[in-house]
mmCIF file of C-alpha atoms in Angstrom:
data_model
loop_
_atom_site.group_PDB
_atom_site.id
_atom_site.type_symbol
_atom_site.label_atom_id
_atom_site.label_comp_id
_atom_site.label_asym_id
_atom_site.label_seq_id
_atom_site.Cartn_x
_atom_site.Cartn_y
_atom_site.Cartn_z
ATOM 1 C CA MET A 1 108.341 108.020 94.329
ATOM 2 C CA ASP A 2 107.699 106.706 91.292
ATOM 3 C CA ILE A 3 104.222 105.802 92.540
ATOM 4 C CA ILE A 4 103.134 108.978 94.202
ATOM 5 C CA GLU A 5 103.916 111.352 90.542
ATOM 6 C CA ASN A 6 100.560 111.519 89.547
ATOM 7 C CA PHE A 7 99.514 112.184 93.182
ATOM 8 C CA GLN A 8 97.603 115.842 93.040
ATOM 9 C CA VAL A 9 98.122 118.418 95.725
ATOM 10 C CA PRO A 10 94.885 117.385 97.754
ATOM 11 C CA GLU A 11 95.688 113.962 97.963
ATOM 12 C CA LEU A 12 98.938 114.793 98.928
ATOM 13 C CA ILE A 13 98.072 116.897 101.969
ATOM 14 C CA ILE A 14 95.624 113.944 103.299
ATOM 15 C CA MET A 15 98.747 111.575 102.661
ATOM 16 C CA LEU A 16 100.716 114.474 105.043
ATOM 17 C CA GLY A 17 97.767 114.707 107.659
ATOM 18 C CA LEU A 18 97.234 111.349 107.887
ATOM 19 C CA GLY A 19 100.432 110.630 107.979
ATOM 20 C CA LEU A 20 101.199 112.932 110.792
ATOM 21 C CA ALA A 21 98.425 111.242 112.864
ATOM 22 C CA VAL A 22 100.286 107.377 112.381
ATOM 23 C CA LEU A 23 103.162 109.009 113.292
ATOM 24 C CA LEU A 24 102.202 110.422 116.868
ATOM 25 C CA PHE A 25 98.834 108.618 117.722
ATOM 26 C CA GLY A 26 99.845 105.205 116.314
ATOM 27 C CA TYR A 27 99.380 103.305 119.499
ATOM 28 C CA ARG A 28 96.895 104.804 120.998
ATOM 29 C CA LEU A 29 94.660 104.738 117.952
ATOM 30 C CA LYS A 30 95.526 101.478 116.576
ATOM 31 C CA LYS A 31 92.318 100.487 115.008
ATOM 32 C CA ILE A 32 92.192 103.638 112.996
ATOM 33 C CA ALA A 33 96.324 103.830 112.391
ATOM 34 C CA PHE A 34 95.757 99.930 110.790
ATOM 35 C CA PHE A 35 93.347 101.104 108.363
ATOM 36 C CA ALA A 36 94.897 104.108 107.872
ATOM 37 C CA ILE A 37 98.228 102.343 107.192
ATOM 38 C CA TRP A 38 96.540 99.427 105.226
ATOM 39 C CA PHE A 39 94.530 102.138 103.020
ATOM 40 C CA LEU A 40 97.377 104.527 102.140
ATOM 41 C CA LEU A 41 99.026 100.663 101.102
ATOM 42 C CA GLY A 42 96.058 99.715 98.935
ATOM 43 C CA PHE A 43 95.951 103.289 97.206
ATOM 44 C CA CYS A 44 99.611 103.471 96.300
ATOM 45 C CA GLY A 45 99.451 99.705 95.370
ATOM 46 C CA VAL A 46 96.260 100.458 92.778
ATOM 47 C CA MET A 47 98.183 103.899 91.827
ATOM 48 C CA TYR A 48 101.393 101.851 91.244
ATOM 49 C CA LEU A 49 99.282 99.246 89.173
ATOM 50 C CA MET A 50 97.492 101.933 87.166
ATOM 51 C CA PRO A 51 99.208 101.419 84.042
ATOM 52 C CA THR A 52 98.250 97.958 83.920
ATOM 53 C CA ILE A 53 95.030 98.463 84.687
ATOM 54 C CA GLU A 54 94.468 101.222 82.370
ATOM 55 C CA GLN A 55 95.889 98.175 79.482
ATOM 56 C CA MET A 56 93.536 95.630 80.564
ATOM 57 C CA TRP A 57 89.988 98.118 80.961
ATOM 58 C CA PRO A 58 90.879 100.710 79.147
ATOM 59 C CA GLU A 59 87.556 101.501 78.469
ATOM 60 C CA VAL A 60 86.607 102.038 82.465
ATOM 61 C CA VAL A 61 90.003 104.185 83.027
ATOM 62 C CA THR A 62 89.208 106.152 80.745
ATOM 63 C CA THR A 63 86.295 108.239 82.773
ATOM 64 C CA GLU A 64 87.712 110.242 85.344
ATOM 65 C CA LEU A 65 85.813 108.962 87.736
ATOM 66 C CA TYR A 66 86.501 105.716 87.586
ATOM 67 C CA LYS A 67 90.478 106.896 87.098
ATOM 68 C CA ASN A 68 90.088 108.237 90.539
ATOM 69 C CA LEU A 69 87.744 105.606 92.062
ATOM 70 C CA ILE A 70 89.723 102.532 91.759
ATOM 71 C CA PRO A 71 92.903 103.584 94.105
ATOM 72 C CA ILE A 72 90.281 104.608 97.164
ATOM 73 C CA ALA A 73 88.407 100.877 96.409
ATOM 74 C CA GLY A 74 91.390 99.678 96.088
ATOM 75 C CA GLY A 75 92.412 101.267 99.969
ATOM 76 C CA LEU A 76 89.233 100.857 101.112
ATOM 77 C CA LEU A 77 89.481 97.241 100.472
ATOM 78 C CA LEU A 78 92.978 96.254 101.800
ATOM 79 C CA ALA A 79 92.260 98.939 104.966
ATOM 80 C CA LEU A 80 88.974 96.532 106.031
ATOM 81 C CA LEU A 81 91.241 93.947 106.090
ATOM 82 C CA GLY A 82 94.076 95.497 108.377
ATOM 83 C CA PHE A 83 91.077 96.634 110.482
ATOM 84 C CA SER A 84 89.797 93.666 111.366
ATOM 85 C CA ILE A 85 92.736 91.187 112.173
ATOM 86 C CA GLU A 86 94.920 93.206 114.437
ATOM 87 C CA LYS A 87 98.437 90.708 114.739
ATOM 88 C CA LEU A 88 98.044 90.081 110.870
ATOM 89 C CA CYS A 89 97.810 94.022 110.429
ATOM 90 C CA VAL A 90 101.431 94.423 112.506
ATOM 91 C CA GLY A 91 102.905 91.358 110.643
ATOM 92 C CA GLY A 92 101.813 92.394 107.338
ATOM 93 C CA ILE A 93 102.305 96.293 108.163
ATOM 94 C CA CYS A 94 105.726 95.049 108.392
ATOM 95 C CA PHE A 95 106.596 92.463 105.619
ATOM 96 C CA ALA A 96 104.694 95.241 103.668
ATOM 97 C CA VAL A 97 107.594 97.983 104.297
ATOM 98 C CA VAL A 98 110.459 95.459 104.153
ATOM 99 C CA MET A 99 109.130 94.456 100.452
ATOM 100 C CA LEU A 100 108.253 98.396 99.574
ATOM 101 C CA ALA A 101 111.430 99.255 100.684
ATOM 102 C CA ALA A 102 113.361 96.409 98.700
ATOM 103 C CA VAL A 103 111.529 97.176 95.657
ATOM 104 C CA GLN A 104 112.253 100.554 95.470
ATOM 105 C CA TYR A 105 116.115 100.605 96.335
ATOM 106 C CA PHE A 106 117.329 97.194 95.149
ATOM 107 C CA GLY A 107 114.836 96.492 92.370
ATOM 108 C CA THR A 108 111.989 93.638 90.926
ATOM 109 C CA GLU A 109 114.373 91.071 90.342
ATOM 110 C CA MET A 110 113.446 87.405 91.617
ATOM 111 C CA GLN A 111 116.880 87.072 93.852
ATOM 112 C CA THR A 112 116.242 90.394 95.315
ATOM 113 C CA LEU A 113 111.994 89.901 96.094
ATOM 114 C CA ALA A 114 113.463 86.267 97.909
ATOM 115 C CA ILE A 115 115.702 87.850 99.998
ATOM 116 C CA ALA A 116 113.141 90.852 100.974
ATOM 117 C CA ALA A 117 110.415 88.028 101.448
ATOM 118 C CA VAL A 118 112.592 86.462 104.335
ATOM 119 C CA VAL A 119 113.714 89.328 106.239
ATOM 120 C CA GLY A 120 109.842 90.145 105.871
ATOM 121 C CA ILE A 121 108.628 87.413 107.446
ATOM 122 C CA ILE A 122 111.291 87.665 110.324
ATOM 123 C CA ALA A 123 110.199 91.002 110.905
ATOM 124 C CA ALA A 124 106.801 90.335 110.490
ATOM 125 C CA GLY A 125 107.098 87.096 113.474
ATOM 126 C CA ALA A 126 108.938 89.491 115.601
ATOM 127 C CA ALA A 127 106.691 92.108 115.852
ATOM 128 C CA VAL A 128 103.664 89.576 116.279
ATOM 129 C CA MET A 129 105.755 88.583 119.517
ATOM 130 C CA LEU A 130 106.579 92.070 120.788
ATOM 131 C CA MET A 131 103.324 93.362 119.588
ATOM 132 C CA LYS A 132 103.369 96.931 121.563
ATOM 133 C CA PRO A 133 106.754 98.140 120.636
ATOM 134 C CA ALA A 134 106.331 97.029 117.432
ATOM 135 C CA THR A 135 103.305 98.559 116.737
ATOM 136 C CA ILE A 136 104.912 101.756 117.981
ATOM 137 C CA ILE A 137 107.766 101.358 115.662
ATOM 138 C CA ALA A 138 105.813 100.566 112.638
ATOM 139 C CA THR A 139 103.436 103.335 113.067
ATOM 140 C CA ALA A 140 105.861 105.720 113.791
ATOM 141 C CA VAL A 141 107.976 104.489 110.522
ATOM 142 C CA VAL A 142 105.073 104.392 108.288
ATOM 143 C CA GLY A 143 103.759 107.649 109.517
ATOM 144 C CA ALA A 144 107.531 108.972 108.865
ATOM 145 C CA TYR A 145 107.246 107.562 105.654
ATOM 146 C CA ALA A 146 104.018 108.994 104.331
ATOM 147 C CA ILE A 147 105.305 112.132 105.487
ATOM 148 C CA THR A 148 108.073 112.012 103.955
ATOM 149 C CA ILE A 149 106.576 111.217 100.059
ATOM 150 C CA ALA A 150 104.364 113.952 100.690
ATOM 151 C CA ILE A 151 106.738 117.210 101.713
ATOM 152 C CA LEU A 152 109.349 116.155 98.993
ATOM 153 C CA ALA A 153 106.244 115.722 96.651
ATOM 154 C CA LEU A 154 105.111 118.985 97.646
ATOM 155 C CA ALA A 155 107.876 120.597 97.637
ATOM 156 C CA PRO A 156 110.423 119.560 94.402
ATOM 157 C CA ASP A 157 113.365 121.623 94.999
ATOM 158 C CA ILE A 158 114.246 119.603 97.793
ATOM 159 C CA SER A 159 116.668 117.120 97.014
ATOM 160 C CA GLN A 160 115.188 113.367 97.497
ATOM 161 C CA GLU A 161 118.596 112.089 97.470
ATOM 162 C CA THR A 162 119.855 114.110 100.178
ATOM 163 C CA TYR A 163 116.452 114.630 102.398
ATOM 164 C CA TYR A 164 114.875 111.249 102.050
ATOM 165 C CA TRP A 165 116.635 109.410 104.734
ATOM 166 C CA PRO A 166 117.173 111.436 107.167
ATOM 167 C CA LEU A 167 113.312 112.123 107.106
ATOM 168 C CA ILE A 168 112.119 108.842 107.785
ATOM 169 C CA GLY A 169 114.762 108.133 110.060
ATOM 170 C CA GLY A 170 114.653 111.502 112.154
ATOM 171 C CA LEU A 171 110.520 111.622 112.483
ATOM 172 C CA GLY A 172 110.700 107.979 112.752
ATOM 173 C CA VAL A 173 112.758 107.994 115.512
ATOM 174 C CA LEU A 174 110.674 111.144 116.875
ATOM 175 C CA GLY A 175 107.421 109.203 116.350
ATOM 176 C CA SER A 176 108.127 106.263 118.637
ATOM 177 C CA VAL A 177 110.009 107.858 121.384
ATOM 178 C CA PHE A 178 106.735 110.265 121.564
ATOM 179 C CA GLN A 179 104.508 107.422 121.718
ATOM 180 C CA PHE A 180 106.355 105.403 123.676
ATOM 181 C CA PHE A 181 106.385 108.121 126.207
ATOM 182 C CA THR A 182 102.650 109.205 126.059
ATOM 183 C CA THR A 183 101.365 105.205 126.088
ATOM 184 C CA LYS A 184 103.602 104.287 129.229
ATOM 185 C CA ASN A 185 100.191 103.438 131.294
ATOM 186 C CA VAL A 186 98.358 101.753 127.817
ATOM 187 C CA SER A 187 98.217 98.186 127.282
#
């Protein structure tokens, strides 16, 4: 939740909408879903790095316009990469989700990052070998994550400790099942 504490309500609503689209229609809208996922990863990553960017270039970031455009530019740059390379994109999404979960819940110690990287590489390799199921599950989980983060940020009275994992798990399973049933004849 630290990553999105600077988000405003319109950004959270956009995140919620993109998350819902990726959750339910990730495989059908593969290219768009990959673009949206990589945009969200790039946007959140740059937002996470904004304090460092502010220290490096304070004169650039003092302007409100640049403060808003820098994360959007980071999201677009990463989205263009993910949009163009499908197998790398699926593997990268799996790797990124593993790394983000490890950093968020276990910290940034070198041992944690090394173990998460190995698990992420294994998950990415399996995802590339099983493209359709991996795409469906990866898009459903990323959509569930985006929806969960947006809901918890929009409704601060909801207990994050209580509902974070049940929301991600429940929405991820719901999205996966929905996508498997609606894409039986789609290759």
